[in-house]
Short mmCIF file of C-alpha atoms in Angstrom, two decimals:
data_model
loop_
_atom_site.label_atom_id
_atom_site.label_comp_id
_atom_site.label_asym_id
_atom_site.label_seq_id
_atom_site.Cartn_x
_atom_site.Cartn_y
_atom_site.Cartn_z
CA MET A 1 -21.07 -10.31 -53.42
CA THR A 2 -23.48 -7.36 -52.82
CA ARG A 3 -25.02 -7.78 -49.18
CA THR A 4 -28.62 -7.54 -49.02
CA LEU A 5 -30.06 -4.99 -46.25
CA ALA A 6 -30.90 -8.02 -43.78
CA GLU A 7 -27.24 -9.20 -44.16
CA TRP A 8 -25.84 -5.77 -43.65
CA LEU A 9 -27.88 -5.25 -40.53
CA ALA A 10 -26.51 -8.59 -39.10
CA TYR A 11 -23.14 -7.69 -40.24
CA GLN A 12 -23.25 -4.17 -38.26
CA GLU A 13 -24.25 -6.17 -35.17
CA ARG A 14 -20.92 -8.09 -35.42
CA THR A 15 -18.39 -5.28 -36.16
CA HIS A 16 -18.55 -3.51 -32.65
CA PRO A 17 -18.12 -5.83 -29.50
CA ARG A 18 -20.81 -3.40 -27.45
CA ASP A 19 -24.22 -2.53 -28.82
CA ILE A 20 -23.74 0.88 -26.94
CA ALA A 21 -20.40 2.52 -27.27
CA LEU A 22 -20.78 6.23 -26.57
CA GLY A 23 -18.44 8.84 -27.91
CA LEU A 24 -17.95 10.72 -31.11
CA GLU A 25 -14.59 9.94 -32.09
CA ARG A 26 -15.05 6.88 -34.16
CA VAL A 27 -18.15 8.23 -36.22
CA ARG A 28 -17.06 11.67 -36.46
CA ALA A 29 -13.56 10.07 -38.21
CA VAL A 30 -15.66 8.02 -40.50
CA TRP A 31 -18.07 10.95 -41.45
CA GLU A 32 -14.96 13.00 -42.17
CA VAL A 33 -13.47 10.45 -44.62
CA MET A 34 -16.89 10.59 -46.33
CA GLY A 35 -16.39 14.43 -47.13
CA ALA A 36 -18.15 15.54 -44.01
CA PRO A 37 -21.74 15.64 -45.58
CA HIS A 38 -24.31 17.77 -43.92
CA PRO A 39 -27.64 16.74 -44.33
CA ALA A 40 -29.45 19.72 -45.17
CA PRO A 41 -29.05 23.64 -44.99
CA ILE A 42 -31.27 23.69 -41.85
CA VAL A 43 -30.95 21.00 -39.13
CA ILE A 44 -33.22 20.57 -36.36
CA THR A 45 -32.08 17.86 -33.74
CA VAL A 46 -34.38 16.66 -31.17
CA GLY A 47 -33.35 14.52 -27.78
CA GLY A 48 -35.03 14.00 -24.52
CA THR A 49 -36.55 11.14 -22.77
CA ASN A 50 -39.94 11.04 -23.87
CA GLY A 51 -41.92 12.55 -26.92
CA LYS A 52 -38.92 12.73 -29.47
CA GLY A 53 -40.67 10.44 -32.08
CA SER A 54 -43.85 12.80 -31.98
CA THR A 55 -42.14 15.79 -31.94
CA VAL A 56 -39.94 14.91 -35.11
CA ALA A 57 -42.92 13.73 -36.97
CA LEU A 58 -45.00 17.13 -35.91
CA LEU A 59 -42.06 19.07 -37.17
CA GLU A 60 -41.64 16.90 -40.35
CA GLY A 61 -45.73 17.65 -40.91
CA MET A 62 -45.76 21.29 -40.43
CA LEU A 63 -42.57 21.57 -42.67
CA ARG A 64 -43.93 19.40 -45.68
CA ALA A 65 -47.41 21.50 -45.36
CA ALA A 66 -45.52 24.53 -45.70
CA GLY A 67 -43.89 22.95 -49.03
CA TYR A 68 -40.41 22.18 -47.70
CA ARG A 69 -38.43 19.18 -48.84
CA THR A 70 -37.68 17.44 -45.49
CA GLY A 71 -35.63 14.28 -44.12
CA CYS A 72 -36.08 12.57 -40.71
CA TYR A 73 -33.95 10.19 -38.91
CA THR A 74 -35.39 8.49 -35.86
CA SER A 75 -34.72 5.09 -33.66
CA PRO A 76 -35.92 2.60 -33.14
CA HIS A 77 -38.08 1.12 -35.65
CA LEU A 78 -41.24 -0.97 -35.23
CA LEU A 79 -41.51 -3.25 -38.16
CA ARG A 80 -38.84 -2.24 -40.77
CA TYR A 81 -35.32 -0.76 -40.49
CA ASN A 82 -36.15 1.55 -43.42
CA GLU A 83 -38.70 3.54 -41.11
CA ARG A 84 -35.23 5.03 -39.38
CA ILE A 85 -34.74 7.16 -42.53
CA ARG A 86 -37.39 9.02 -44.40
CA ILE A 87 -36.83 11.46 -47.28
CA GLU A 88 -39.87 13.57 -48.60
CA GLY A 89 -42.10 11.69 -46.29
CA GLU A 90 -41.12 8.14 -47.80
CA ASP A 91 -39.15 5.49 -45.86
CA ALA A 92 -35.71 4.72 -47.32
CA SER A 93 -35.62 1.93 -49.72
CA ASP A 94 -33.48 -1.36 -49.32
CA GLU A 95 -31.42 -0.12 -52.34
CA THR A 96 -30.71 3.14 -51.23
CA LEU A 97 -29.79 2.15 -47.75
CA VAL A 98 -27.30 -1.01 -48.88
CA ALA A 99 -25.62 1.91 -51.44
CA SER A 100 -25.04 4.07 -48.07
CA PHE A 101 -23.81 1.14 -46.11
CA GLU A 102 -21.18 0.27 -48.81
CA ARG A 103 -19.98 3.92 -48.98
CA ILE A 104 -19.54 3.82 -45.11
CA GLU A 105 -17.68 0.27 -45.14
CA ALA A 106 -15.49 1.85 -47.66
CA ALA A 107 -14.62 4.97 -45.78
CA ARG A 108 -14.40 3.37 -42.23
CA GLY A 109 -11.45 1.29 -42.94
CA ASP A 110 -10.67 -0.53 -39.61
CA ILE A 111 -12.54 2.12 -37.50
CA PRO A 112 -15.47 -0.21 -35.81
CA GLN A 113 -18.84 1.50 -35.82
CA THR A 114 -21.81 0.29 -34.11
CA TYR A 115 -25.08 -0.54 -35.31
CA PHE A 116 -26.45 2.73 -34.35
CA GLU A 117 -23.56 4.63 -35.80
CA PHE A 118 -23.96 2.97 -39.37
CA GLY A 119 -27.43 3.88 -39.55
CA THR A 120 -26.72 7.66 -38.49
CA LEU A 121 -23.98 8.00 -40.94
CA ALA A 122 -26.49 6.16 -43.54
CA ALA A 123 -29.20 8.85 -42.60
CA ILE A 124 -26.77 11.75 -43.06
CA ASP A 125 -25.48 10.49 -46.34
CA LEU A 126 -28.74 9.82 -47.85
CA MET A 127 -29.93 13.21 -46.80
CA ALA A 128 -27.28 15.22 -48.33
CA ARG A 129 -27.79 13.61 -51.48
CA ALA A 130 -31.39 14.47 -51.73
CA SER A 131 -31.17 18.25 -52.15
CA LEU A 132 -33.58 18.89 -48.85
CA ASP A 133 -34.41 21.87 -47.37
CA VAL A 134 -34.67 20.88 -43.75
CA ALA A 135 -33.32 18.05 -41.83
CA VAL A 136 -34.93 16.68 -38.31
CA LEU A 137 -32.68 14.15 -36.44
CA GLU A 138 -34.06 12.47 -33.40
CA VAL A 139 -31.04 11.99 -30.97
CA GLY A 140 -30.76 8.62 -29.79
CA LEU A 141 -29.24 7.74 -26.20
CA GLY A 142 -28.54 10.92 -24.32
CA GLY A 143 -27.13 13.90 -26.35
CA ARG A 144 -23.37 14.90 -25.66
CA LEU A 145 -21.98 11.82 -26.89
CA ASP A 146 -24.47 10.46 -29.26
CA ALA A 147 -23.57 9.89 -32.97
CA VAL A 148 -26.20 12.59 -34.09
CA ASN A 149 -24.26 15.07 -32.46
CA ILE A 150 -21.51 15.44 -34.83
CA ILE A 151 -23.81 17.40 -36.91
CA ASP A 152 -24.20 21.29 -35.70
CA PRO A 153 -28.10 21.88 -35.60
CA ASP A 154 -29.73 25.18 -36.08
CA VAL A 155 -32.13 24.68 -33.71
CA ALA A 156 -31.90 21.95 -31.03
CA VAL A 157 -34.95 20.52 -29.09
CA VAL A 158 -34.95 18.97 -25.68
CA THR A 159 -38.49 17.65 -25.22
CA THR A 160 -38.36 16.23 -21.88
CA VAL A 161 -35.94 15.09 -19.04
CA ASP A 162 -36.99 12.01 -16.83
CA LEU A 163 -35.13 8.91 -15.40
CA ASP A 164 -33.85 6.39 -18.08
CA HIS A 165 -30.78 4.78 -19.14
CA GLN A 166 -29.34 5.59 -15.86
CA ASP A 167 -26.36 3.38 -16.34
CA TRP A 168 -25.16 5.31 -19.27
CA LEU A 169 -26.59 9.06 -18.36
CA GLY A 170 -26.54 9.31 -14.60
CA GLY A 171 -28.83 8.41 -11.63
CA ASP A 172 -31.02 11.76 -11.58
CA ARG A 173 -32.49 14.39 -13.57
CA ASP A 174 -29.73 16.89 -13.27
CA SER A 175 -27.14 14.35 -14.51
CA ILE A 176 -29.26 13.10 -17.25
CA GLY A 177 -30.25 16.69 -18.24
CA ARG A 178 -26.50 17.81 -18.70
CA GLU A 179 -26.03 15.00 -20.98
CA LYS A 180 -28.96 16.02 -22.99
CA ALA A 181 -27.86 19.82 -23.18
CA GLY A 182 -25.07 18.65 -25.11
CA ILE A 183 -26.85 18.77 -28.35
CA ALA A 184 -27.13 22.42 -28.25
CA ARG A 185 -24.83 24.87 -29.91
CA ALA A 186 -23.44 28.55 -28.59
CA GLY A 187 -25.63 31.33 -29.89
CA ARG A 188 -27.97 29.03 -31.20
CA PRO A 189 -31.85 28.33 -30.06
CA ALA A 190 -32.25 25.34 -27.70
CA ILE A 191 -36.16 24.67 -27.15
CA VAL A 192 -36.65 23.10 -23.66
CA GLY A 193 -40.18 21.51 -23.98
CA GLU A 194 -41.11 21.05 -20.36
CA PRO A 195 -41.98 23.89 -18.01
CA ALA A 196 -40.30 22.44 -14.98
CA PRO A 197 -36.92 21.05 -16.39
CA PRO A 198 -33.80 20.07 -14.24
CA ALA A 199 -31.75 22.69 -13.27
CA GLY A 200 -28.73 20.55 -14.38
CA LEU A 201 -30.40 20.92 -18.08
CA LEU A 202 -30.76 24.73 -17.87
CA GLN A 203 -27.23 25.26 -16.42
CA ALA A 204 -25.39 23.29 -18.92
CA LEU A 205 -27.45 25.38 -21.87
CA ARG A 206 -26.19 28.35 -19.97
CA ASP A 207 -22.55 27.26 -20.08
CA ILE A 208 -22.85 26.23 -23.62
CA GLY A 209 -24.04 29.65 -24.50
CA ALA A 210 -27.37 28.56 -26.26
CA ASP A 211 -30.30 31.02 -26.32
CA ILE A 212 -32.63 29.05 -24.29
CA VAL A 213 -36.31 29.27 -25.50
CA ARG A 214 -38.05 27.54 -22.36
CA ALA A 215 -41.80 26.46 -22.38
CA GLY A 216 -43.74 28.38 -19.60
CA GLU A 217 -41.36 31.51 -20.23
CA ALA A 218 -40.81 31.69 -23.97
CA PHE A 219 -43.91 30.33 -25.30
CA THR A 220 -47.06 28.97 -23.19
CA VAL A 221 -49.94 26.95 -23.89
CA THR A 222 -53.59 27.39 -22.91
CA THR A 223 -56.65 25.06 -23.62
CA ALA A 224 -60.36 25.88 -23.41
CA PRO A 225 -63.71 24.02 -24.09
CA SER A 226 -64.87 24.23 -27.89
CA ALA A 227 -68.27 23.30 -29.47
CA LEU A 228 -66.24 23.13 -32.63
CA ALA A 229 -63.85 20.28 -31.26
CA ALA A 230 -66.26 18.72 -30.24
CA GLU A 231 -68.07 18.02 -33.30
CA ALA A 232 -65.15 17.36 -34.63
CA ALA A 233 -63.93 14.52 -32.17
CA PRO A 234 -67.06 13.77 -30.34
CA THR A 235 -65.35 10.47 -29.09
CA ARG A 236 -63.16 12.80 -26.46
CA ALA A 237 -64.40 13.05 -23.15
CA ALA A 238 -63.17 16.63 -22.91
CA PRO A 239 -62.22 18.03 -26.27
CA THR A 240 -60.41 21.25 -26.49
CA ASP A 241 -58.98 23.79 -28.85
CA TRP A 242 -55.70 25.36 -27.76
CA ARG A 243 -53.55 28.73 -27.94
CA TRP A 244 -49.78 28.58 -28.59
CA THR A 245 -48.42 32.06 -27.46
CA HIS A 246 -44.86 33.51 -27.84
CA ARG A 247 -43.27 36.15 -25.70
CA ASP A 248 -42.99 38.33 -28.68
CA GLY A 249 -46.65 38.49 -29.26
CA THR A 250 -47.25 35.57 -31.54
CA VAL A 251 -50.71 33.83 -30.90
CA LEU A 252 -51.56 30.73 -32.58
CA ASP A 253 -55.30 29.35 -32.31
CA LEU A 254 -55.09 25.36 -33.29
CA PRO A 255 -57.23 22.54 -33.18
CA TRP A 256 -56.52 19.28 -31.26
CA PRO A 257 -53.88 17.21 -32.75
CA ALA A 258 -54.93 13.86 -34.63
CA LEU A 259 -52.23 12.23 -31.98
CA ASP A 260 -53.92 11.32 -28.93
CA ALA A 261 -53.09 11.89 -25.33
CA PRO A 262 -52.90 15.29 -23.57
CA VAL A 263 -48.80 15.08 -23.69
CA GLN A 264 -49.35 15.60 -27.43
CA ILE A 265 -50.17 19.28 -26.90
CA THR A 266 -46.69 19.96 -25.33
CA ASN A 267 -45.22 18.04 -28.07
CA ALA A 268 -46.98 20.29 -30.56
CA ALA A 269 -45.98 23.23 -28.89
CA THR A 270 -42.49 22.38 -28.41
CA ALA A 271 -42.27 21.51 -32.37
CA ILE A 272 -43.98 24.90 -33.08
CA ALA A 273 -41.37 26.66 -30.89
CA ALA A 274 -38.62 25.14 -33.12
CA ILE A 275 -40.16 26.21 -36.19
CA HIS A 276 -40.69 29.60 -34.89
CA ALA A 277 -37.10 30.06 -33.53
CA LEU A 278 -35.82 29.53 -37.02
CA GLY A 279 -37.31 33.01 -37.84
CA SER A 280 -37.61 34.25 -41.35
CA ARG A 281 -35.10 31.29 -42.72
CA VAL A 282 -38.48 29.22 -43.06
CA ASP A 283 -42.02 30.38 -43.99
CA VAL A 284 -44.37 28.10 -42.21
CA SER A 285 -47.81 29.46 -41.91
CA PRO A 286 -50.62 28.88 -39.31
CA GLU A 287 -52.63 27.13 -41.97
CA ALA A 288 -49.70 24.61 -42.55
CA ILE A 289 -49.47 24.24 -38.76
CA ARG A 290 -53.33 23.25 -38.53
CA ARG A 291 -53.24 20.83 -41.49
CA ALA A 292 -50.34 19.10 -39.69
CA LEU A 293 -51.66 18.88 -36.31
CA GLU A 294 -55.02 17.58 -38.01
CA GLN A 295 -53.25 14.94 -40.10
CA VAL A 296 -49.95 13.70 -38.48
CA ARG A 297 -49.68 10.15 -36.66
CA VAL A 298 -47.01 8.24 -35.50
CA ALA A 299 -47.26 4.31 -34.89
CA GLY A 300 -47.29 3.05 -31.63
CA ARG A 301 -48.36 6.32 -29.76
CA LEU A 302 -51.49 5.53 -28.52
CA GLN A 303 -52.63 3.77 -31.83
CA ARG A 304 -55.70 2.18 -31.90
CA ILE A 305 -55.55 -1.02 -33.71
CA ALA A 306 -58.82 -2.81 -32.82
CA GLU A 307 -62.51 -2.04 -31.51
CA ARG A 308 -64.43 -4.12 -29.13
CA PRO A 309 -62.37 -4.51 -27.28
CA ARG A 310 -60.78 -1.14 -27.95
CA THR A 311 -57.18 -2.20 -28.35
CA LEU A 312 -54.20 0.31 -28.20
CA VAL A 313 -50.73 0.11 -28.59
CA ASP A 314 -48.12 2.51 -27.23
CA VAL A 315 -44.05 2.53 -27.02
CA GLY A 316 -44.24 3.91 -23.54
CA HIS A 317 -41.49 2.47 -21.38
CA ASN A 318 -40.31 4.49 -18.45
CA PRO A 319 -42.34 6.13 -15.42
CA GLN A 320 -42.60 9.53 -17.42
CA ALA A 321 -44.43 7.52 -20.20
CA ALA A 322 -46.51 5.56 -17.91
CA ARG A 323 -47.70 8.75 -16.24
CA ALA A 324 -48.78 10.22 -19.48
CA LEU A 325 -50.87 7.05 -20.19
CA ALA A 326 -52.22 7.05 -16.93
CA ALA A 327 -53.30 10.84 -17.71
CA TRP A 328 -54.50 9.81 -20.81
CA LEU A 329 -56.67 7.00 -19.11
CA ASP A 330 -57.87 9.47 -16.64
CA ALA A 331 -59.21 11.71 -19.48
CA GLU A 332 -60.80 8.89 -21.24
CA PRO A 333 -63.32 7.21 -18.77
CA SER A 334 -64.72 4.20 -19.94
CA ALA A 335 -67.44 2.16 -18.65
CA GLY A 336 -65.15 -1.02 -19.00
CA ARG A 337 -62.21 -2.53 -17.60
CA VAL A 338 -58.66 -1.96 -18.68
CA PHE A 339 -56.32 -4.58 -19.46
CA ALA A 340 -52.43 -3.92 -19.66
CA VAL A 341 -50.18 -6.29 -22.18
CA TYR A 342 -46.73 -5.26 -20.57
CA GLY A 343 -43.51 -6.26 -21.07
CA ALA A 344 -40.08 -4.62 -20.57
CA LEU A 345 -36.38 -4.66 -20.93
CA ALA A 346 -33.79 -5.24 -18.11
CA ASP A 347 -32.55 -1.69 -17.56
CA LYS A 348 -36.10 -0.18 -17.49
CA ASP A 349 -37.83 1.01 -14.12
CA VAL A 350 -40.59 -1.66 -13.96
CA ALA A 351 -41.58 -0.45 -10.44
CA GLY A 352 -42.01 3.17 -11.41
CA VAL A 353 -44.13 2.18 -14.47
CA VAL A 354 -46.28 -0.19 -12.38
CA ALA A 355 -46.53 2.70 -9.48
CA ALA A 356 -47.72 5.22 -12.15
CA LEU A 357 -50.48 3.36 -13.54
CA GLY A 358 -51.64 1.62 -10.35
CA ARG A 359 -55.18 0.60 -10.09
CA ARG A 360 -56.08 2.15 -13.10
CA ILE A 361 -55.13 -1.60 -14.46
CA ASP A 362 -57.72 -4.16 -13.76
CA GLY A 363 -55.52 -6.99 -15.05
CA TRP A 364 -52.02 -7.59 -16.11
CA PHE A 365 -50.80 -9.74 -18.69
CA LEU A 366 -47.26 -9.87 -18.67
CA ALA A 367 -44.82 -10.73 -21.56
CA GLY A 368 -41.29 -12.23 -21.52
CA LEU A 369 -39.00 -10.41 -23.99
CA GLU A 370 -36.18 -12.66 -23.51
CA ARG A 371 -36.83 -14.62 -26.68
CA ASP A 372 -36.49 -10.82 -28.50
CA THR A 373 -33.68 -9.61 -27.16
CA PRO A 374 -30.72 -10.25 -24.94
CA ARG A 375 -32.04 -7.29 -22.93
CA GLY A 376 -35.60 -8.35 -22.45
CA LEU A 377 -37.00 -9.20 -19.17
CA PRO A 378 -38.55 -12.88 -18.52
CA ALA A 379 -42.39 -12.48 -17.41
CA ASP A 380 -41.87 -13.84 -14.16
CA ALA A 381 -39.21 -10.98 -13.31
CA ILE A 382 -41.94 -8.58 -14.22
CA ALA A 383 -44.47 -10.53 -12.01
CA ALA A 384 -42.19 -10.38 -9.04
CA THR A 385 -41.94 -6.59 -9.12
CA LEU A 386 -45.62 -5.75 -9.99
CA ALA A 387 -46.56 -8.07 -6.77
CA ALA A 388 -43.93 -6.18 -4.68
CA VAL A 389 -45.49 -2.69 -5.98
CA LEU A 390 -48.98 -3.80 -6.13
CA PRO A 391 -49.62 -6.75 -3.92
CA ASP A 392 -53.20 -7.22 -4.71
CA ALA A 393 -52.82 -6.79 -8.48
CA ALA A 394 -54.26 -9.54 -10.99
CA ALA A 395 -51.47 -10.85 -13.04
CA GLN A 396 -50.76 -13.62 -15.62
CA ALA A 397 -47.20 -14.37 -16.88
CA PHE A 398 -46.60 -15.58 -20.53
CA PRO A 399 -43.32 -16.32 -22.61
CA ASP A 400 -44.40 -13.99 -25.26
CA VAL A 401 -46.55 -11.01 -26.45
CA ALA A 402 -48.66 -13.15 -28.53
CA ARG A 403 -49.68 -15.46 -25.74
CA ALA A 404 -50.15 -12.57 -23.19
CA TRP A 405 -52.25 -10.53 -25.93
CA ALA A 406 -54.49 -13.70 -26.64
CA ALA A 407 -55.35 -14.22 -23.09
CA ALA A 408 -56.09 -10.49 -22.61
CA ARG A 409 -58.38 -10.72 -25.65
CA ALA A 410 -59.99 -13.64 -23.95
CA ALA A 411 -60.60 -12.11 -21.07
CA ALA A 412 -61.89 -8.78 -22.41
CA GLY A 413 -65.60 -7.87 -23.10
CA ASP A 414 -66.54 -5.71 -25.70
CA GLU A 415 -66.48 -2.61 -23.66
CA ASP A 416 -62.87 -3.37 -22.09
CA THR A 417 -59.81 -1.68 -22.91
CA VAL A 418 -56.65 -3.56 -23.87
CA LEU A 419 -53.59 -1.84 -23.88
CA LEU A 420 -50.21 -3.28 -25.06
CA PHE A 421 -47.24 -1.18 -24.11
CA GLY A 422 -43.74 -1.40 -22.13
CA SER A 423 -41.22 -1.23 -25.17
CA PHE A 424 -40.64 -0.89 -29.02
CA PHE A 425 -40.66 -4.74 -28.70
CA VAL A 426 -44.04 -5.12 -27.68
CA ALA A 427 -45.42 -2.34 -29.80
CA GLY A 428 -43.77 -3.99 -32.74
CA ALA A 429 -45.23 -7.66 -32.07
CA ALA A 430 -48.70 -6.24 -31.61
CA LEU A 431 -48.36 -3.99 -34.98
CA SER A 432 -47.00 -6.84 -36.99
CA LYS A 433 -49.86 -8.94 -36.06
CA ALA A 434 -52.19 -6.20 -36.80
CA THR A 435 -51.03 -5.22 -40.05
#
């Protein structure tokens, strides 16, 4: 009997004893039995701590605006598993996913595969069957030993490197950077999206022999006030146009991205650098880049889901992401208060997140996630950390996101802001109620 998609996903969660099992041997063996399919003639892989999903979406938007057939693989999903694989801008259907899982199952024999490895193989399989021009693959945990790394990319991107998943990747930025460098290949471009990357990342890229294309050196970003931008985005406190410049003399004057937050300029600049590194293999005009910047939006990235009170959802879950949220709040002054609905997983740096936002938050509504995932933290555990970092913070604990959000709405006035963040589970719960 053919399984439904839901049944396949439940089955995959049981086929390997661990949720995370890094290493390429198992997934490579199954991929080779399947004929070692290649997802597209051109492949871009995108790794890093934060900014991966937005960078993938921007790459997809720019390439599609230029007329290229694209496939994208991202994870995790917010509402439906199908979101993880997009072919020509459309989520994969249940039917195509089920058919791919059946092919993978036939190929794997007695080789165990994790949930993520099944999904990665399905993405490669479906893209290889779709006659695409370019595939953009987000790397999951780390890089060197992530299942996506069985594919040799034409361009590898490392967006940012910060502390996250330390149990798996190492306890400092140098160690994590070395793991993320593993997606690069000798003689091929490796885009480094932050201007101050850890030395470990750069040295590992040199050891690989990659062609390092580094933000702040190979390409730079400048911003300037613009009356035109002010007309286009009158709600922004300090609207700007911006300029992307490459060391080869290429200059692009560009509109502010539709994706909100200052960090999205960095993500957009990194995406442009990846396309630029492909040289004559693609023809993406400045106009195509401009259209994509004006149109691309990504669910759960400072996504506004309600007004009065202004309500936003963000998947940010580590200190670097929290610092980006803090920068956005600083750039978006409001006459009202800011209330946070926050939930976290047990392996996250709750203290670092809380410290990054600090007194910008007028009230914390803490949501337990232990009912959503075995990795979820109870609200009381978050509250204890919050009290240790910010002893005077106003906080209430709730057993789930729904009740924390209801309490925040009840406390907020029309001019206030409610920010739901801290995990894909928080964002997913919020968006499922908003849609």
